[in-house]
PDB file of C-alpha atoms in Angstrom:
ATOM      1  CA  UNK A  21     105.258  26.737 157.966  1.00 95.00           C
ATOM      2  CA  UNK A  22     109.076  26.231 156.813  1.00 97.00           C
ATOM      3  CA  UNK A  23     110.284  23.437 159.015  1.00 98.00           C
ATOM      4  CA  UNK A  24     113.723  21.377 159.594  1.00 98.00           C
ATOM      5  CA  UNK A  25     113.761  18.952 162.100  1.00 98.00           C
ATOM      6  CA  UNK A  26     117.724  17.350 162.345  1.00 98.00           C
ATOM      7  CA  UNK A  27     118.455  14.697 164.053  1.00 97.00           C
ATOM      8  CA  UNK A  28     121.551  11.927 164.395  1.00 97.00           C
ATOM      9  CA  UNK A  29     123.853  13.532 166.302  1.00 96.00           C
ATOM     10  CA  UNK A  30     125.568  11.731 169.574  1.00 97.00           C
ATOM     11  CA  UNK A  31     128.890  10.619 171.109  1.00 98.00           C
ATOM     12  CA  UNK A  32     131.124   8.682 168.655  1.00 98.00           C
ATOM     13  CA  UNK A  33     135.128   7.836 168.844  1.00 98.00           C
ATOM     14  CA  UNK A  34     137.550   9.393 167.023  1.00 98.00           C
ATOM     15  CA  UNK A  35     137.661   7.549 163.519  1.00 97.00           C
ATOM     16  CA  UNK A  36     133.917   6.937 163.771  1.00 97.00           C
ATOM     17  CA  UNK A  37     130.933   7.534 161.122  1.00 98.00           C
ATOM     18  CA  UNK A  38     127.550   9.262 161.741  1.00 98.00           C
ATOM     19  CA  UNK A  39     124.931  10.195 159.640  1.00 98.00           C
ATOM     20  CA  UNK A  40     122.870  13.635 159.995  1.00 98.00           C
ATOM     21  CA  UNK A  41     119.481  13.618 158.637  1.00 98.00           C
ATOM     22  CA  UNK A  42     116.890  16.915 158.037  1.00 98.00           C
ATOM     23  CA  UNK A  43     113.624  16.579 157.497  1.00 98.00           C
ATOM     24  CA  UNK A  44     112.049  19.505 155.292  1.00 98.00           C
ATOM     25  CA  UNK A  45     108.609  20.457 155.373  1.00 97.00           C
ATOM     26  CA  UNK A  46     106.143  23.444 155.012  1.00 97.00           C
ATOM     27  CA  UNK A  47     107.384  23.885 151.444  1.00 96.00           C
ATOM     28  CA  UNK A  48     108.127  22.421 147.944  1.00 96.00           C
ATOM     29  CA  UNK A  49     111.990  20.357 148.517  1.00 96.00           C
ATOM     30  CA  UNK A  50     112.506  20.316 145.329  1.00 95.00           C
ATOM     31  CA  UNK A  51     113.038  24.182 144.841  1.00 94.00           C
ATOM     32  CA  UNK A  52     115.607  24.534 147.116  1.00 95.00           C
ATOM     33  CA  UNK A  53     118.927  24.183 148.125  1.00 96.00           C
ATOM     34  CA  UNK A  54     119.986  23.000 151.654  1.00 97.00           C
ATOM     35  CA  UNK A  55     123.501  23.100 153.663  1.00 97.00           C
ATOM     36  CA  UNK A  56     124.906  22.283 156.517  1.00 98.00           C
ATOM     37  CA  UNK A  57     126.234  24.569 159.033  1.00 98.00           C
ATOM     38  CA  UNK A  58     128.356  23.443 162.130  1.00 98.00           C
ATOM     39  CA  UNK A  59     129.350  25.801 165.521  1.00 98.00           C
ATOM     40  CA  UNK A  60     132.152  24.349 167.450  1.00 98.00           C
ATOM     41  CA  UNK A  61     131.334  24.922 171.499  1.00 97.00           C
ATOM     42  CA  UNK A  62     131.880  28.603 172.695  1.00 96.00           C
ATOM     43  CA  UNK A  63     132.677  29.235 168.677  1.00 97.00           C
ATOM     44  CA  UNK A  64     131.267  31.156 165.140  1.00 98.00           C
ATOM     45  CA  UNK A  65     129.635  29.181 162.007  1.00 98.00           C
ATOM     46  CA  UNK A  66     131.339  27.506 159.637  1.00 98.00           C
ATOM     47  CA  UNK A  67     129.380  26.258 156.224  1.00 97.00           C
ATOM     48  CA  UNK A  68     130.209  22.711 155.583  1.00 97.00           C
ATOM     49  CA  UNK A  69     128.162  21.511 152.724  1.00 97.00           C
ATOM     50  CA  UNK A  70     125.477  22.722 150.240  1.00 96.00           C
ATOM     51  CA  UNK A  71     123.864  20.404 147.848  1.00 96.00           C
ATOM     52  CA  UNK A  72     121.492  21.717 144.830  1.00 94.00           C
ATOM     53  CA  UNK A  73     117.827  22.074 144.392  1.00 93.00           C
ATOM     54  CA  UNK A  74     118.027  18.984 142.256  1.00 90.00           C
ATOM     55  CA  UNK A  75     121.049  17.257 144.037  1.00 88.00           C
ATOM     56  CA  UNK A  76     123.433  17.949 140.634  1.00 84.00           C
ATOM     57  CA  UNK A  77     125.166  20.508 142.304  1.00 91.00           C
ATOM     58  CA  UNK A  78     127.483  19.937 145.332  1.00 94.00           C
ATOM     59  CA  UNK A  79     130.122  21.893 147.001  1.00 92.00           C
ATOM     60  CA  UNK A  80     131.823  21.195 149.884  1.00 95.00           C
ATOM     61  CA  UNK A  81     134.306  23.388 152.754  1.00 93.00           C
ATOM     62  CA  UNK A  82     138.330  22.990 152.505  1.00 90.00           C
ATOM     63  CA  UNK A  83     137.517  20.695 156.507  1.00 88.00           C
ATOM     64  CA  UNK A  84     135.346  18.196 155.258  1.00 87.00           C
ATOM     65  CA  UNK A  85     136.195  17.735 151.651  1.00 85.00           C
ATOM     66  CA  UNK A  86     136.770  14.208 150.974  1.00 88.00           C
ATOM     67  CA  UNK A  87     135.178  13.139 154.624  1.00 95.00           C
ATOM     68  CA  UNK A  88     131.546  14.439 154.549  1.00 97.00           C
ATOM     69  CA  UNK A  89     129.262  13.454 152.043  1.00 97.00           C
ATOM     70  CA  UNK A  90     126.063  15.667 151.526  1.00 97.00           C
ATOM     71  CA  UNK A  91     122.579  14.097 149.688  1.00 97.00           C
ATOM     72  CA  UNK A  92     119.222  14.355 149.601  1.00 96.00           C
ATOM     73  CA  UNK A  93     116.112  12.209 149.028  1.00 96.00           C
ATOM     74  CA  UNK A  94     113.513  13.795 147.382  1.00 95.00           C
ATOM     75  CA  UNK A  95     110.560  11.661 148.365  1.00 96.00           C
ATOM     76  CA  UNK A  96     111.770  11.751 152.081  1.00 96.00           C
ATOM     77  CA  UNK A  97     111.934  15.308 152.160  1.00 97.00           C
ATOM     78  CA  UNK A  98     115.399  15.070 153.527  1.00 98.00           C
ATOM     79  CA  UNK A  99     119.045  16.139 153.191  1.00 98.00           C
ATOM     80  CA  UNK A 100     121.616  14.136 155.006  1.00 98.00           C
ATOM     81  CA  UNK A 101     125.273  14.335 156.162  1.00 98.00           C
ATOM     82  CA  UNK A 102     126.904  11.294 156.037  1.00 98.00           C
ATOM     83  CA  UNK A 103     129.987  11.740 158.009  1.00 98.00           C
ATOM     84  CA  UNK A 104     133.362  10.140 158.407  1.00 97.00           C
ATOM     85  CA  UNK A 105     136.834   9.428 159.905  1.00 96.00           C
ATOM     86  CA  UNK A 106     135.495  12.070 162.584  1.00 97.00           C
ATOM     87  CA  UNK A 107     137.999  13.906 164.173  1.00 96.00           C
ATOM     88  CA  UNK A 108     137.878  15.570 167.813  1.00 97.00           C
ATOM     89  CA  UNK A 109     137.740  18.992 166.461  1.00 96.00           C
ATOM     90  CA  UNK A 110     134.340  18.022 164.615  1.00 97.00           C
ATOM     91  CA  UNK A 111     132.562  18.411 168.045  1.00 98.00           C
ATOM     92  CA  UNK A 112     130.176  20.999 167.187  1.00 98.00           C
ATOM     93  CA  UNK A 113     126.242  21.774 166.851  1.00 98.00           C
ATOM     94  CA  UNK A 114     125.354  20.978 163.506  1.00 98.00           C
ATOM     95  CA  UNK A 115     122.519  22.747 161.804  1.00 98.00           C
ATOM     96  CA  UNK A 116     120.929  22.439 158.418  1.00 98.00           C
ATOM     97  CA  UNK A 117     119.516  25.745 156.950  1.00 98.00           C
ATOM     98  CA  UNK A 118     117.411  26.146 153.712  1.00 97.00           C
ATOM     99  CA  UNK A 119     118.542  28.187 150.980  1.00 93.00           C
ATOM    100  CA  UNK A 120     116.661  31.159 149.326  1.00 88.00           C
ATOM    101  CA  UNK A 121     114.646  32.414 146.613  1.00 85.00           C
ATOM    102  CA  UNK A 122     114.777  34.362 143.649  1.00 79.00           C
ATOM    103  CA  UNK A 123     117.819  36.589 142.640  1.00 78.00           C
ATOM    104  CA  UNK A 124     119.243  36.411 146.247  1.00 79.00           C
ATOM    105  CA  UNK A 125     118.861  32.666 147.160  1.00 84.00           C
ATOM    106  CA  UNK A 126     122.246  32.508 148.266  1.00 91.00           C
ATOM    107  CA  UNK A 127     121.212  32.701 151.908  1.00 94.00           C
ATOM    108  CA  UNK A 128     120.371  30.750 154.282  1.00 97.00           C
ATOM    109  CA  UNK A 129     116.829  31.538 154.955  1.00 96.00           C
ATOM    110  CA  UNK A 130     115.038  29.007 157.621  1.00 97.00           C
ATOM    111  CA  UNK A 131     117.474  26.681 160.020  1.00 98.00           C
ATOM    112  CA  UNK A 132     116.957  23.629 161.762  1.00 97.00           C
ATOM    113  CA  UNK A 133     117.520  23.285 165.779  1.00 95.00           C
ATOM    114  CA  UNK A 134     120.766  21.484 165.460  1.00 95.00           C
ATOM    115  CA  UNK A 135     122.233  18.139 166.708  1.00 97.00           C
ATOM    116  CA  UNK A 136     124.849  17.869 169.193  1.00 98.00           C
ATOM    117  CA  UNK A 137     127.442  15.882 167.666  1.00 98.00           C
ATOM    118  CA  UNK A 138     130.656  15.243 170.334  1.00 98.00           C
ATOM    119  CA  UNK A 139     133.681  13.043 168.951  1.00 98.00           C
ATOM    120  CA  UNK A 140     135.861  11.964 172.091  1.00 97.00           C
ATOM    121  CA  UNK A 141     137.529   8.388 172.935  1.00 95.00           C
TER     122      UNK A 141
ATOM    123  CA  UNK B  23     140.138  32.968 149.303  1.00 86.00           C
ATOM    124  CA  UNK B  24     137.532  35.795 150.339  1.00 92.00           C
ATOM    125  CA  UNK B  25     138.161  36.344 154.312  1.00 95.00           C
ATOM    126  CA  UNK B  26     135.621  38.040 156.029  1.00 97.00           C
ATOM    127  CA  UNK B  27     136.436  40.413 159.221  1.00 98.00           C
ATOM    128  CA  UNK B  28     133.811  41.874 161.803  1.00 98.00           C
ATOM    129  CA  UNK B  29     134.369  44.924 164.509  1.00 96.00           C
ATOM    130  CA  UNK B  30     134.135  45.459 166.737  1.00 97.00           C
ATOM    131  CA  UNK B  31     134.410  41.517 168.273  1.00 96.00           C
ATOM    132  CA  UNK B  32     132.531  43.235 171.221  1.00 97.00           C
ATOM    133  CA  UNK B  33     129.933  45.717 171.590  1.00 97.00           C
ATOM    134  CA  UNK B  34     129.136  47.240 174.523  1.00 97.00           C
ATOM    135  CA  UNK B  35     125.523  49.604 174.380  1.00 97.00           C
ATOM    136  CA  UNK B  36     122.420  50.188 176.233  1.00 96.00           C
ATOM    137  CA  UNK B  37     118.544  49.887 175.383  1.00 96.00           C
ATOM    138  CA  UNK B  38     117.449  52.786 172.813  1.00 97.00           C
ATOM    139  CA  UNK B  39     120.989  53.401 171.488  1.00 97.00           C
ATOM    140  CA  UNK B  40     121.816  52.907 168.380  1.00 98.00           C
ATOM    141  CA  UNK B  41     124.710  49.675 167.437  1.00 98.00           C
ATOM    142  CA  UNK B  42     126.880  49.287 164.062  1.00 98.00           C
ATOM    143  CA  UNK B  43     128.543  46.341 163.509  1.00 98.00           C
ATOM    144  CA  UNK B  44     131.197  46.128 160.767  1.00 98.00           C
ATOM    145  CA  UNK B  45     131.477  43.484 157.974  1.00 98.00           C
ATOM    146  CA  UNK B  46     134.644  43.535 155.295  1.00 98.00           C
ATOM    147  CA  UNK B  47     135.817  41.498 153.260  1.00 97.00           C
ATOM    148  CA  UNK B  48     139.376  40.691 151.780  1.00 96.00           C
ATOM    149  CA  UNK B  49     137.904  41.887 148.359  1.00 94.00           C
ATOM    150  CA  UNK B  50     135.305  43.052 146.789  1.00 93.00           C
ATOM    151  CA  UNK B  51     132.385  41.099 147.231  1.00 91.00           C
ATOM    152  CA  UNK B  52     128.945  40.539 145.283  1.00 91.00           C
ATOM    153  CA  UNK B  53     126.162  42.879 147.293  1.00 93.00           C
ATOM    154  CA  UNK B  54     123.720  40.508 146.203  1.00 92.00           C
ATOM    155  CA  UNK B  55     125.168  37.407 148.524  1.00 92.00           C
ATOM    156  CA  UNK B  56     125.669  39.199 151.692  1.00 96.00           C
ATOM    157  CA  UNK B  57     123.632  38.793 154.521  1.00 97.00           C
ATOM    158  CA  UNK B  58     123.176  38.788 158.501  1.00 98.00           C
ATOM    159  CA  UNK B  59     122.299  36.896 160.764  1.00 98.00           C
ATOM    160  CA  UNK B  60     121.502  37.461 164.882  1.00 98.00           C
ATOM    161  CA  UNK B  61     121.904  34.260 166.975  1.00 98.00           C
ATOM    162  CA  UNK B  62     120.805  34.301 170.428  1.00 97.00           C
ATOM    163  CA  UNK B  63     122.265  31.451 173.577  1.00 96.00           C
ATOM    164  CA  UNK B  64     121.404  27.836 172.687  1.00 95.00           C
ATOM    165  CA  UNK B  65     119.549  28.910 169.295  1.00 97.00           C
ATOM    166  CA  UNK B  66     119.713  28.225 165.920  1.00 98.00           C
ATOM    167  CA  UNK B  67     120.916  31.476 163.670  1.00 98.00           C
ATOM    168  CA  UNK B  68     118.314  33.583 162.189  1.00 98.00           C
ATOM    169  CA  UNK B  69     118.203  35.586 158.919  1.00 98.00           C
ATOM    170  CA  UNK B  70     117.757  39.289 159.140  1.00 98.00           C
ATOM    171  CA  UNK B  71     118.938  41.043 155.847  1.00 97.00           C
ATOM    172  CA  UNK B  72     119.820  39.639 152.932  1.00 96.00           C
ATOM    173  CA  UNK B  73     121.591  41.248 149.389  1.00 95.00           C
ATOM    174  CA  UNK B  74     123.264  43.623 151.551  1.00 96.00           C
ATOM    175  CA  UNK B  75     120.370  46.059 152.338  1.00 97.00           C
ATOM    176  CA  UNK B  76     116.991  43.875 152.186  1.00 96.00           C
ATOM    177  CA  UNK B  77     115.395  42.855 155.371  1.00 97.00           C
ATOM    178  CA  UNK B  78     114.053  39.314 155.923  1.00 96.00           C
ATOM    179  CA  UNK B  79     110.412  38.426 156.487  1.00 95.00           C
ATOM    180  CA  UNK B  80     109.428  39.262 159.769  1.00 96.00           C
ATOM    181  CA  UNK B  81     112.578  41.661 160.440  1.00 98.00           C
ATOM    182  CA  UNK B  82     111.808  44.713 162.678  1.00 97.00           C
ATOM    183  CA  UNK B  83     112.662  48.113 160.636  1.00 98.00           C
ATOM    184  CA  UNK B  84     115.446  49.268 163.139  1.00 98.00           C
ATOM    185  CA  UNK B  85     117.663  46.437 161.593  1.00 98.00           C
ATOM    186  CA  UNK B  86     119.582  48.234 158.365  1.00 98.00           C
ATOM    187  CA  UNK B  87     121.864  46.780 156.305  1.00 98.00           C
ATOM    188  CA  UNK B  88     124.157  48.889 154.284  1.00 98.00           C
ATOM    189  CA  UNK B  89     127.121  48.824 152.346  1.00 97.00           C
ATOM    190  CA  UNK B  90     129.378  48.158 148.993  1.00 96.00           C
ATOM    191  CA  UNK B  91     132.278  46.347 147.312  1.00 95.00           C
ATOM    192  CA  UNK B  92     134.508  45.444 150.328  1.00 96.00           C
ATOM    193  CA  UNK B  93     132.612  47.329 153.278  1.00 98.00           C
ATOM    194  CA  UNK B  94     129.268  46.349 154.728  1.00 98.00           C
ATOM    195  CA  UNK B  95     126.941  47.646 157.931  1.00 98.00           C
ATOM    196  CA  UNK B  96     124.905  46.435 160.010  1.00 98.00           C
ATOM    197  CA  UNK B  97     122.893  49.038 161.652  1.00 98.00           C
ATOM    198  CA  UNK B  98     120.603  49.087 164.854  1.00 98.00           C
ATOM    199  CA  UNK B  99     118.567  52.151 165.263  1.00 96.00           C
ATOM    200  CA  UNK B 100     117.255  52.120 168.584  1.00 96.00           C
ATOM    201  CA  UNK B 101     118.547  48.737 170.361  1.00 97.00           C
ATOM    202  CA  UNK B 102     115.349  47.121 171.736  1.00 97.00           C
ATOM    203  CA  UNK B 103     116.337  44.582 175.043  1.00 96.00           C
ATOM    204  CA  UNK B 104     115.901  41.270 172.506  1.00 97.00           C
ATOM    205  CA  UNK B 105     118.564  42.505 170.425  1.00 97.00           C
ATOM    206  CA  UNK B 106     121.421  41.525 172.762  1.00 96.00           C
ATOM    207  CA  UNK B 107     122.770  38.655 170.727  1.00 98.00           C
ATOM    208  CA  UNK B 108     126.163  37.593 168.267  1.00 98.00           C
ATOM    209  CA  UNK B 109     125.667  38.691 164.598  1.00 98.00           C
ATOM    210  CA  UNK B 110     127.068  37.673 161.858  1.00 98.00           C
ATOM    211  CA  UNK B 111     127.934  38.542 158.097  1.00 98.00           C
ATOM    212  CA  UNK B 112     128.016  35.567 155.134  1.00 98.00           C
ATOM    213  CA  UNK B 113     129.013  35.658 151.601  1.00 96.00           C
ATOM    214  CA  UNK B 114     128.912  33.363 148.921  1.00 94.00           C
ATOM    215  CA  UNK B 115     131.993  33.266 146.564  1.00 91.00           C
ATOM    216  CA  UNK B 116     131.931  31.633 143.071  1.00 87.00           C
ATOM    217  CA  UNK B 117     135.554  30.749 143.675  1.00 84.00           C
ATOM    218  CA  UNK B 118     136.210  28.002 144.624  1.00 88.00           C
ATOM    219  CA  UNK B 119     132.012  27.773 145.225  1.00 91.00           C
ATOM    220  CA  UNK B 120     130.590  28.163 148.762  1.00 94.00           C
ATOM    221  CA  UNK B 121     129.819  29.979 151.945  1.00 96.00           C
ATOM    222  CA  UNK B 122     132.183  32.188 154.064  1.00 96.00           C
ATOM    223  CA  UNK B 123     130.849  33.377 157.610  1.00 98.00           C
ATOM    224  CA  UNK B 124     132.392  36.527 159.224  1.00 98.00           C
ATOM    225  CA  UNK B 125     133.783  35.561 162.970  1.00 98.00           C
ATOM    226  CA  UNK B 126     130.909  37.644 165.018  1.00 98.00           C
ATOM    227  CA  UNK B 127     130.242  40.191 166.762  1.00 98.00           C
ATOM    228  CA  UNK B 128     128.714  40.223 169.858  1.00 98.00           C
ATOM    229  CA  UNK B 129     126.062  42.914 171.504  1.00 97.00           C
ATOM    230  CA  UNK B 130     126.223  43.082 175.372  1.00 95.00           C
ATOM    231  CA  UNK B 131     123.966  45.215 177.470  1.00 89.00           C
TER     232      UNK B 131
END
């Protein structure tokens, strides 16, 4: 079965760098696109990141432009976030969510658990 | 920039009635990249309909998607008590490329 297992998250200061990682398995990574998905405490989702089947195609939310960095490594079956200059508002569950298939892939079709990721001094 | 709206924020129903929950967007919108989702307390999202009107694997039949251009529903027939949860629309736009998620709404008993 379609599994993501994410894991990284923690308490960092304001300024700080983490890295997100999701593990894929129960399928063939290299067919499918993955993103990440963040939900501030108490709040909706907001789509940060998306990165190709093959990792040539990246596209990134107006927040994290220029701060998050999405990749993937193909014979770890994993997608990472690699993020910086964190700011207090990026406290938030982050989850990583598979794309689809076929002529409506654009979805998000299986999701990871989430990490806890909490940016205070 | 595609915004996407939801009513009613709140919805307030019983077992065995029936819920609609509105989706629209700011313009009109591909039917083929809108979906739902139903997230339930301290879990991740899940998928239940996908290109406006197909149901995901595993989805119950009283979950209906409907809908067109720059209006979309999702329908509950008969609210079962596991349906109590926050759902939520999502489009993809080509421009600029990526994901847009509607703000909720939630389902109370």
């Amino acid at each position: 079965q379609v599994q993501l297992i994410v894991s990284g998250g923690g308490l960092v200061k304001p300024g700080g760098s983490l890295r997100l990682s999701c593990a894929a398995s129960g399928f063939t990574f290299t067919d499918y696109s993955l993103s990440w998905i963040r939900q501030a405490p108490g709040k909706g989702l907001e789509w940060l990141s998306h990165i190709g089947p093959s990792g040539n195609s990246i596209y990134n939310g107006d927040s994290v432009e220029g701060r998050f960095t999405i990749s993937r490594d193909t014979a770890e079956s994993t997608v990472y976030l690699q993020m910086n200059s964190l700011r207090v508002e990026d406290t938030a569950v982050y989850y990583c969510a598979r794309g689809g298939s076929g002529s409506y892939y654009r979805r998000f079709e299986f999701w990871g658990q989430g990490t806890l990721v909490a940016v205070s001094s | 920039e595609i915004i996407l709206t939801q009513s009613p924020g709140t919805l307030s129903l019983s077992p065995g009635e029936r819920a609609t929950v509105s989706c629209r967007a700011s313009q009109s919108v591909s039917t083929k990249f809108l979906a739902w989702y139903q997230q339930k307390p301290g879990q991740a999202p899940r998928l239940l309909i996908y290109g406006a009107s197909n149901r995901a694997t595993g989805i119950p039949h009283r979950f209906i998607g409907s809908g067109s251009g720059t209006d979309f529903t999702l329908t509950i027939s008969r609210l079962e008590p596991e349906d109590f949860a926050v759902y939520y629309c999502q489009q993809f736009t080509d421009s600029p490329p990526g994901f847009i998620f509607g703000p909720g709404t939630r389902l109370d008993v």
